[in-house]
mmCIF file of C-alpha atoms in Angstrom:
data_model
loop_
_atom_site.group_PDB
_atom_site.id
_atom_site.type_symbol
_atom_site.label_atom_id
_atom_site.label_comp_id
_atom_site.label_asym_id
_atom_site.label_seq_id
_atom_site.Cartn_x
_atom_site.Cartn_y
_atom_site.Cartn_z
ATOM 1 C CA UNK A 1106 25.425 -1.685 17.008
ATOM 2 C CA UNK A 1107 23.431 -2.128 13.801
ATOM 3 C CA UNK A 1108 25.750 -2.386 10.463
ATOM 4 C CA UNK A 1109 25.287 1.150 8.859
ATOM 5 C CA UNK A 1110 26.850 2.540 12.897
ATOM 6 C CA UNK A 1111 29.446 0.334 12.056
ATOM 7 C CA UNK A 1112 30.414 1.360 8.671
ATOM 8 C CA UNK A 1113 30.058 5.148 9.530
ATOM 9 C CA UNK A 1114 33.844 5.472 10.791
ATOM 10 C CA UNK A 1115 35.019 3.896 8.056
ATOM 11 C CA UNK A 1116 33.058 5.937 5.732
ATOM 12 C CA UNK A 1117 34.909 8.830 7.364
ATOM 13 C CA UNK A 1118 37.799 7.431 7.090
ATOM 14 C CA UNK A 1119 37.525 7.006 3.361
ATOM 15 C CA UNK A 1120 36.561 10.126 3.057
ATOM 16 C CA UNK A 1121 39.323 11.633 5.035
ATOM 17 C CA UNK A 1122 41.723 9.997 2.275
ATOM 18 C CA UNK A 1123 39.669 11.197 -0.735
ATOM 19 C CA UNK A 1124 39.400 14.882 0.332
ATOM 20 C CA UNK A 1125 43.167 15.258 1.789
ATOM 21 C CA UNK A 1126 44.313 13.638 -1.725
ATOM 22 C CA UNK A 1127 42.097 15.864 -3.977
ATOM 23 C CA UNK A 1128 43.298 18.950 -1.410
ATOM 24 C CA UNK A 1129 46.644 18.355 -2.173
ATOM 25 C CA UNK A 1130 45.421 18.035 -5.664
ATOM 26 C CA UNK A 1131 44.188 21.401 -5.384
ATOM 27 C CA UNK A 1132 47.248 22.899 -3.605
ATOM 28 C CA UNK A 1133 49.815 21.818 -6.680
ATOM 29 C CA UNK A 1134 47.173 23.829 -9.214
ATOM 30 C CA UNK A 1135 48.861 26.919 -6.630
ATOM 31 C CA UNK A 1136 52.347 25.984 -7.313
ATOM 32 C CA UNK A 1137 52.797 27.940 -10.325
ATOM 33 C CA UNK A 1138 51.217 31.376 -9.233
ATOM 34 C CA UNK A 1139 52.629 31.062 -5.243
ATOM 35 C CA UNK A 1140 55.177 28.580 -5.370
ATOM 36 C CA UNK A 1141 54.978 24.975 -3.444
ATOM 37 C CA UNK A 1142 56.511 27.151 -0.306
ATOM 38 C CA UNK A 1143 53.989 30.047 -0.825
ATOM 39 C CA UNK A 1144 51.247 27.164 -0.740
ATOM 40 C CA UNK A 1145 52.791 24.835 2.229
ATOM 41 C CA UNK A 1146 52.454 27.961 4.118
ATOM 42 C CA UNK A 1147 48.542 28.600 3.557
ATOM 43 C CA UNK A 1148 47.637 25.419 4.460
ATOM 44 C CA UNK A 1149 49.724 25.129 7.449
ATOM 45 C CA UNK A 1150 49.379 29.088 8.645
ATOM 46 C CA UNK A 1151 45.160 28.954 7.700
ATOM 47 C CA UNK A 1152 44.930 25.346 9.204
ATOM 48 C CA UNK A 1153 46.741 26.928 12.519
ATOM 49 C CA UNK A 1154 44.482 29.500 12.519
ATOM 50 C CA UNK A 1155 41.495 27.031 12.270
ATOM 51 C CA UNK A 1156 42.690 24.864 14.733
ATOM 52 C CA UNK A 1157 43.206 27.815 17.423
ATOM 53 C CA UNK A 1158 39.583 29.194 17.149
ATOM 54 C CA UNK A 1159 38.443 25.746 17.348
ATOM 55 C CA UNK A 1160 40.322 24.286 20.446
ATOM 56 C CA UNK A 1161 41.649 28.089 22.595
ATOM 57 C CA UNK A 1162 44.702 26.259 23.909
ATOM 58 C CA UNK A 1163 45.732 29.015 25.579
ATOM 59 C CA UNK A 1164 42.584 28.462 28.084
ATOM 60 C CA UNK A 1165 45.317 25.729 28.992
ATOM 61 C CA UNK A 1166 48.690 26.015 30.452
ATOM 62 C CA UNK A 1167 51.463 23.946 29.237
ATOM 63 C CA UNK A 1168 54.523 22.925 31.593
ATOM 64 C CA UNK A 1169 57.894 23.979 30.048
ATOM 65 C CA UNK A 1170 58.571 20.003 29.330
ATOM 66 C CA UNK A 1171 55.430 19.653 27.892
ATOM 67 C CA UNK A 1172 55.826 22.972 25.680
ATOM 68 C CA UNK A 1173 59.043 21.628 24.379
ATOM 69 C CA UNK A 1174 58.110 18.281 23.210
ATOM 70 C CA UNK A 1175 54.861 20.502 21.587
ATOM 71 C CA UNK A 1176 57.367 22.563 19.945
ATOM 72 C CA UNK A 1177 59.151 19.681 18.486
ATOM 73 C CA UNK A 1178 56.453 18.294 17.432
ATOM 74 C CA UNK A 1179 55.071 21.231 15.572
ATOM 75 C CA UNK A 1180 58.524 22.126 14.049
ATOM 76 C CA UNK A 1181 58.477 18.456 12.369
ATOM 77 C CA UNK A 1182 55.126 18.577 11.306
ATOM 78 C CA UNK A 1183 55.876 21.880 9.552
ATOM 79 C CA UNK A 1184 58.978 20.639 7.591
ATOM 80 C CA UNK A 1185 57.299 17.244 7.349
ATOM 81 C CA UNK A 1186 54.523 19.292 5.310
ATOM 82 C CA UNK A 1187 57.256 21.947 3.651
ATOM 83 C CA UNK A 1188 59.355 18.803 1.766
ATOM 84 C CA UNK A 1189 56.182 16.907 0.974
ATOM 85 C CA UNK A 1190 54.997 19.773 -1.234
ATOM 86 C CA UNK A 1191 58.386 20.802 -2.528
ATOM 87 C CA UNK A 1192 58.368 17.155 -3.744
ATOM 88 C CA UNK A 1193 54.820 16.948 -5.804
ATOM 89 C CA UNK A 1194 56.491 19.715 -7.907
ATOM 90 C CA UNK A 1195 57.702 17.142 -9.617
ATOM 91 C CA UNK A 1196 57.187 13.848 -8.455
ATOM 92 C CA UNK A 1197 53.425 12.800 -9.201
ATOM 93 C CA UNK A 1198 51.238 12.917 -6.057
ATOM 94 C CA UNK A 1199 50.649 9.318 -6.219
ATOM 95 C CA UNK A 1200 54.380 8.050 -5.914
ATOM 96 C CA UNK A 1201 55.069 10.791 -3.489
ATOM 97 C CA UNK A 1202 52.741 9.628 -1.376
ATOM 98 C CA UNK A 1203 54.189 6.260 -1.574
ATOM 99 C CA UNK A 1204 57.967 7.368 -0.626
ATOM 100 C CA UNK A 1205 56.498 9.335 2.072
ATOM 101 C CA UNK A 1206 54.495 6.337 3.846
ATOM 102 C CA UNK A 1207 58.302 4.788 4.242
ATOM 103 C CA UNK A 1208 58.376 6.631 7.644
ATOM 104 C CA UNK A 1209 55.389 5.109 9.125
ATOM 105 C CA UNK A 1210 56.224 1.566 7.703
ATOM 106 C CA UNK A 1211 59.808 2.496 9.312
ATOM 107 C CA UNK A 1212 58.426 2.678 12.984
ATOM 108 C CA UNK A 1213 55.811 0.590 13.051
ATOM 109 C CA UNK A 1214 58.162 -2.233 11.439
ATOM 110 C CA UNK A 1215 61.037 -0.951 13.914
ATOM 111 C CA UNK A 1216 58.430 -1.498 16.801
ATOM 112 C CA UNK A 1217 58.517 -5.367 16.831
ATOM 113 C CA UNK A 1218 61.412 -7.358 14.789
ATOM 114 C CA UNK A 1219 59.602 -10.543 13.584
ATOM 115 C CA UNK A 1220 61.104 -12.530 10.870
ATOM 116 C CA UNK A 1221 58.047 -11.479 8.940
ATOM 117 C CA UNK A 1222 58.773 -8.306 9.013
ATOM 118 C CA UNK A 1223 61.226 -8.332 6.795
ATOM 119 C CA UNK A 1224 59.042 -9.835 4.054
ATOM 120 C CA UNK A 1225 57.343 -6.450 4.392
ATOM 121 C CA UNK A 1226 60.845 -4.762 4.253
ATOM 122 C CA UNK A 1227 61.569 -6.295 1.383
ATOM 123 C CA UNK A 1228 58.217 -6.199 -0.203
ATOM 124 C CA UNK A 1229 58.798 -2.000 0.297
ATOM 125 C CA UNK A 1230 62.413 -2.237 -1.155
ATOM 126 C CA UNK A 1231 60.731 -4.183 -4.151
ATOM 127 C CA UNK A 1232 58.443 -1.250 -4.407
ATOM 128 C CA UNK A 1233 61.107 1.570 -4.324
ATOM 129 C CA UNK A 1234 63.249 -0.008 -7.212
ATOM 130 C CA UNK A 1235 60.220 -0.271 -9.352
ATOM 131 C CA UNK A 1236 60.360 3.435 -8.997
ATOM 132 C CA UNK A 1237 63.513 3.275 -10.898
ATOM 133 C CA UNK A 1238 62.825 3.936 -14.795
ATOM 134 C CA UNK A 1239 63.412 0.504 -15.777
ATOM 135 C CA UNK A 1240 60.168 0.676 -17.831
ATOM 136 C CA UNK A 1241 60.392 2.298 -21.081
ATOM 137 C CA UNK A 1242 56.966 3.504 -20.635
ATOM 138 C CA UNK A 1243 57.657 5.457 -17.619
ATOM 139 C CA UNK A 1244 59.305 8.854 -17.361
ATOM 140 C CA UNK A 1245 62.115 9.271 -14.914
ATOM 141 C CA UNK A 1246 61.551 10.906 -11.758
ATOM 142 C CA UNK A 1247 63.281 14.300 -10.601
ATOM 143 C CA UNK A 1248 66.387 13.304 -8.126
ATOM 144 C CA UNK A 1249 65.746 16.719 -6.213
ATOM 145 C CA UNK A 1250 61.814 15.640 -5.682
ATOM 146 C CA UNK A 1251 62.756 11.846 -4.658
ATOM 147 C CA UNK A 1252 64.897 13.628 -2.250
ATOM 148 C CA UNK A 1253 62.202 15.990 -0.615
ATOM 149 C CA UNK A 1254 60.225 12.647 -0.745
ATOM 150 C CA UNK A 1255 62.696 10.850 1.145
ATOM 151 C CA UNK A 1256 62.919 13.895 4.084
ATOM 152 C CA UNK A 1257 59.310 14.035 4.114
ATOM 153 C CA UNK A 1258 59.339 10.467 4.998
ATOM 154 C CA UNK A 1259 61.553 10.720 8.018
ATOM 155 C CA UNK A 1260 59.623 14.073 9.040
ATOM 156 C CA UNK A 1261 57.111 11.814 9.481
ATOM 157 C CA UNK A 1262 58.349 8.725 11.373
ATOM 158 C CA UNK A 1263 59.914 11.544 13.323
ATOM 159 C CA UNK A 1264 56.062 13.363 13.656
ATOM 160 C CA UNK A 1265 54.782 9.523 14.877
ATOM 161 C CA UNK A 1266 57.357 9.512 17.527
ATOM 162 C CA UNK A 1267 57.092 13.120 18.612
ATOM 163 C CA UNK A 1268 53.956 12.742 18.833
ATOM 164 C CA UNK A 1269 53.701 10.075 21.229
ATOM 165 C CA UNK A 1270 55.147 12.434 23.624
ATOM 166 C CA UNK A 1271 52.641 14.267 23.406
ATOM 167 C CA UNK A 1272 50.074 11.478 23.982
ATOM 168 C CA UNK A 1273 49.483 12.428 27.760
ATOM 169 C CA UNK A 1274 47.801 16.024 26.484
ATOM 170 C CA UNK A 1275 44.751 17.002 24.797
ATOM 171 C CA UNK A 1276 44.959 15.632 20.834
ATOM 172 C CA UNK A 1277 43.042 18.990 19.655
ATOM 173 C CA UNK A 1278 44.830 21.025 21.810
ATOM 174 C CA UNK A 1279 48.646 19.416 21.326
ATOM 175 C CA UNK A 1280 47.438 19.804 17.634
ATOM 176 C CA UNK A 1281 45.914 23.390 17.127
ATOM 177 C CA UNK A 1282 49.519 24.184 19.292
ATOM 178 C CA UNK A 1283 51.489 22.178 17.033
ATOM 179 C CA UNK A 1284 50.394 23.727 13.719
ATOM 180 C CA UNK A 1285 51.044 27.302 15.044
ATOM 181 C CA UNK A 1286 54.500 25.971 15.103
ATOM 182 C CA UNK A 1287 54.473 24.855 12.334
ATOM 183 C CA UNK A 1288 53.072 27.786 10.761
ATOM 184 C CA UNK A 1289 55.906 29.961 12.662
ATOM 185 C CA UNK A 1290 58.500 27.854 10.747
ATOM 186 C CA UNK A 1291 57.210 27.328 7.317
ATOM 187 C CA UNK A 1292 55.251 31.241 7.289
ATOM 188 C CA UNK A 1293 58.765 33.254 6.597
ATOM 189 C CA UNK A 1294 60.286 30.683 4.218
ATOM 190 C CA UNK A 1295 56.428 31.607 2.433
ATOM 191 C CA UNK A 1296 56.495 34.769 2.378
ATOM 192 C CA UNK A 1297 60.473 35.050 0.937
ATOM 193 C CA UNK A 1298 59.733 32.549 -1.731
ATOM 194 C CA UNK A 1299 55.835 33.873 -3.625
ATOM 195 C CA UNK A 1300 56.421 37.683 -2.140
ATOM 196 C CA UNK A 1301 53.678 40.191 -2.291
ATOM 197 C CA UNK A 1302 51.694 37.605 -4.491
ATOM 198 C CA UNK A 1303 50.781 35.349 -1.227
ATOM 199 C CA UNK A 1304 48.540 38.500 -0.025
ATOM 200 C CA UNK A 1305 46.929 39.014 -3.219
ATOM 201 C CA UNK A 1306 43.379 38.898 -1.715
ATOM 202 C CA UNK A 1307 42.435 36.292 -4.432
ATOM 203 C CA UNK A 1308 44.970 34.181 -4.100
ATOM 204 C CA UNK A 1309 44.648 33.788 -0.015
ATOM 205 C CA UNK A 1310 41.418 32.811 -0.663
ATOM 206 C CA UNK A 1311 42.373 29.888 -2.819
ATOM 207 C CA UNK A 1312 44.966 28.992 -0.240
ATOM 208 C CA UNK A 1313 42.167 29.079 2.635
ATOM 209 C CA UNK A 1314 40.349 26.494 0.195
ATOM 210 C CA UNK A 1315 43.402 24.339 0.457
ATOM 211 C CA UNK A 1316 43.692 24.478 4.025
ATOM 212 C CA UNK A 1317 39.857 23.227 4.558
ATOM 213 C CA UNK A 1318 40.211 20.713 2.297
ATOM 214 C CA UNK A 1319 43.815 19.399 3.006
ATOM 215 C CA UNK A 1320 44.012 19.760 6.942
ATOM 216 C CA UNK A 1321 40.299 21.137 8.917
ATOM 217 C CA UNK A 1322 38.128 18.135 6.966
ATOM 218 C CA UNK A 1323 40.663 15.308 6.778
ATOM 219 C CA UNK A 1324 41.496 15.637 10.563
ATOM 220 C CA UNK A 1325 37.716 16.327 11.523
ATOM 221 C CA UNK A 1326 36.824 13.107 9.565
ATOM 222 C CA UNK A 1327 39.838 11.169 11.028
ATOM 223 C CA UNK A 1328 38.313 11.877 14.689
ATOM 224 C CA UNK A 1329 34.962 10.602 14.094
ATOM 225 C CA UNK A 1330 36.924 7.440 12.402
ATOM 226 C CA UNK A 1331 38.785 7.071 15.499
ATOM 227 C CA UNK A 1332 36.271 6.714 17.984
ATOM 228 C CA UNK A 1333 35.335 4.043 16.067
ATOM 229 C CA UNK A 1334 37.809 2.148 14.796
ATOM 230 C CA UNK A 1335 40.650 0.211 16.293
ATOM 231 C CA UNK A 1336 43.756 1.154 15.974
ATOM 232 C CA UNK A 1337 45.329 -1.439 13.763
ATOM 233 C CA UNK A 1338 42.371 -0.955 11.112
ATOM 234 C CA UNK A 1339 42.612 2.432 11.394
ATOM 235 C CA UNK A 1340 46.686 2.073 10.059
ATOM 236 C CA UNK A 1341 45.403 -0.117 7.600
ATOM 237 C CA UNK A 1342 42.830 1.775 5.794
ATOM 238 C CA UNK A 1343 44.997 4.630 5.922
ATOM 239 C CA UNK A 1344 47.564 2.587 3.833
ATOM 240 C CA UNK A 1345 45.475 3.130 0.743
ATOM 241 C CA UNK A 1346 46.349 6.763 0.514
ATOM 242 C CA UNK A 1347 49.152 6.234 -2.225
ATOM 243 C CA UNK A 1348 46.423 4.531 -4.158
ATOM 244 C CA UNK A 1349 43.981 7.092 -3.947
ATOM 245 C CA UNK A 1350 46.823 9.827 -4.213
ATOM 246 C CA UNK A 1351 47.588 8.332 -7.807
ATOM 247 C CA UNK A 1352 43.693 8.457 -8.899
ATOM 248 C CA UNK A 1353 43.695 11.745 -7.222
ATOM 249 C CA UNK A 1354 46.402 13.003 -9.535
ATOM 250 C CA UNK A 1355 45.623 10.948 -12.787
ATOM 251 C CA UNK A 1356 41.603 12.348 -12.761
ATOM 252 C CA UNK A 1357 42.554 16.138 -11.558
ATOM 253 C CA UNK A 1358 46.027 16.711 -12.804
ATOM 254 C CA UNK A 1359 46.525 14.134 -16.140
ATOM 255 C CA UNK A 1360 49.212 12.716 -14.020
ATOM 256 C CA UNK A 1361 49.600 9.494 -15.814
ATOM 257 C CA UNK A 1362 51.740 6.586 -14.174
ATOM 258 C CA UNK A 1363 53.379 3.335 -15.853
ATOM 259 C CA UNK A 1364 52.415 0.071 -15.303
ATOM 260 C CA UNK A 1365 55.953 -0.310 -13.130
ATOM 261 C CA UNK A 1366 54.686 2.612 -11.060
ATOM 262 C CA UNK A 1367 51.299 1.355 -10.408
ATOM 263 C CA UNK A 1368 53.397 -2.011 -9.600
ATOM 264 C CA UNK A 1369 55.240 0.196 -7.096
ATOM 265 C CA UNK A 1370 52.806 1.617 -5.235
ATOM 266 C CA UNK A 1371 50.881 -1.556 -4.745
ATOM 267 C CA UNK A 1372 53.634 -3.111 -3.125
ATOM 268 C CA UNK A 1373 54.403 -0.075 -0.713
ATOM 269 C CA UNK A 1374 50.394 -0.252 -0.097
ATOM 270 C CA UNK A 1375 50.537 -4.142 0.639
ATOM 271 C CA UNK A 1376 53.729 -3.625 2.510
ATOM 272 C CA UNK A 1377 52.493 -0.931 5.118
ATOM 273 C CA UNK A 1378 48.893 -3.333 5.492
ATOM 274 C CA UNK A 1379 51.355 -6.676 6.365
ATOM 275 C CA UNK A 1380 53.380 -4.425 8.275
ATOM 276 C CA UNK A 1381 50.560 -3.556 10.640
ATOM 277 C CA UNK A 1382 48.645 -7.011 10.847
ATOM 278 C CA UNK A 1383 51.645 -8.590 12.337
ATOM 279 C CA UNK A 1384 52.426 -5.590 14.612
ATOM 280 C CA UNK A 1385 51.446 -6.107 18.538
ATOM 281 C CA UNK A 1386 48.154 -3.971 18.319
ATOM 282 C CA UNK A 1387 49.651 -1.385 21.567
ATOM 283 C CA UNK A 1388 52.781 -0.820 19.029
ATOM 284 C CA UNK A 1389 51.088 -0.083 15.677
ATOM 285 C CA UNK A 1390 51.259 3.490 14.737
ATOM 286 C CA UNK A 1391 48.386 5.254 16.137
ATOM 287 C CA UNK A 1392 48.973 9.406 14.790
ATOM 288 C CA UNK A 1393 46.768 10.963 12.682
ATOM 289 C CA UNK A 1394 48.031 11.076 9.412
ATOM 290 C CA UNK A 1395 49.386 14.553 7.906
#
């Protein structure tokens, strides 16, 4: 395989990152005309609706185990996606992103319990207090938003594990299933939050946008990545997406971090890399990232 083939998935990869982060760059813009409900429930409702046209699960029949663990799956992916936006209200994107990736680092730490490991939990803990406003230059973050942070975080350890379950199916399928779910969940608590104004024909448009570039992109990059990249890199590329969430929301929204901040999320970063590189390679976190 000559060096560009090579390079290609992790190109994708890369990109994956860049457009989910300037997506959900996008999506807060939304927040003050729909609401961060009104907008968690375009890009999970359009995404669903994506995903079905492309994969027609129902050409499939599911067994009533296999439904369940689908449905499971699909109702933590759809909180998972509801807190995570209710949290960039007011937390920048950057150090939301950084909370969040505590659930992954969770299991794939919890997966093997080497002495090293807690170098890494430590090294995360280290990041987390630097979050604190112990720097005069940095402005202290909203309680209610660290919170939604914090359940976003175990939405998603919870959305690794669930999804394991759900290893034995079709990903597309298991996927386009698990978003209509999700959609079925988030969809009323929508609706009652923005009103009439999430069917102003405008508006949905703009929400369509942020489903494309948040969920149908991202995942259709992070499939051609995966065919071509092992597992462990794959975790550890994906680790720069607090990084690139914090450039994402400094260029397009002026959201300007301290140096304590930028501290923070390089530790969380360098925490979730060691975390993986001394994982057993069949443990390491394998899903798709949200």
């Amino acid at each position: 395989m000559s060096a560009r083939a090579r390079l290609i998935p992790y190109a994708a990869l890369m990109a994956a990152i860049v457009v989910l982060c300037v997506g959900t760059s996008f999506a807060k813009s939304l927040f003050p005309l729909i609401g961060a409900a009104g907008t968690t429930a375009y890009r999970v409702g359009f995404s669903a609706l994506i995903l079905l046209l492309v994969w027609r699960p129902w050409r499939h029949p599911l067994s009533r185990a296999d439904l369940g663990r689908i449905v499971a799956y699909g109702a933590v992916m759809g909180l998972m996606n509801l807190c995570f936006y209710m949290a960039i209200r007011t937390v920048p994107l950057g150090l939301a992103i950084a909370i969040e990736f505590m659930g992954p680092l969770a299991v794939a730490v919890a997966s093997s319990r080497k002495l090293i490991h807690f170098v890494w939990i430590g090294l995360a803990a280290l990041g987390l207090g630097l979050l604190l406003p112990i720097d005069p230059g940095a402005a202290p973050l909203d309680p209610v938003g660290v919170g939604f942070a914090c359940v976003a975080a175990v939405m998603w350890a919870l959305y690794i594990i669930l999804g394991k379950r759900t290893g034995h199916l079709h990903a597309g399928r298991s996927v386009a299933l698990g978003m209509t779910t999700a959609a079925v969940i988030v969809a009323p608590i929508g609706i009652a939050s923005a009103g009439i104004n999430l069917f102003h024909p405008k508006i949905m448009l703009l929400g369509l946008v942020v489903a494309v570039l948040s969920s149908a992109i991202p995942y259709s990059l992070e499939m051609i990545a995966l065919r071509g990249i092992p597992k462990r890199s794959f975790g550890v590329v994906l680790s720069a997406e607090p990084a690139v969430g914090a450039l994402a929301g400094l260029v397009i929204l002026g959201e300007r971090l301290a140096a304590s901040q930028w501290l923070a999320i390089t530790a969380i970063v360098a925490a979730s890399v060691g975390a993986i590189l001394t994982t057993p390679a069949n443990a390491v976190a394998e899903e798709i990232a949200p």
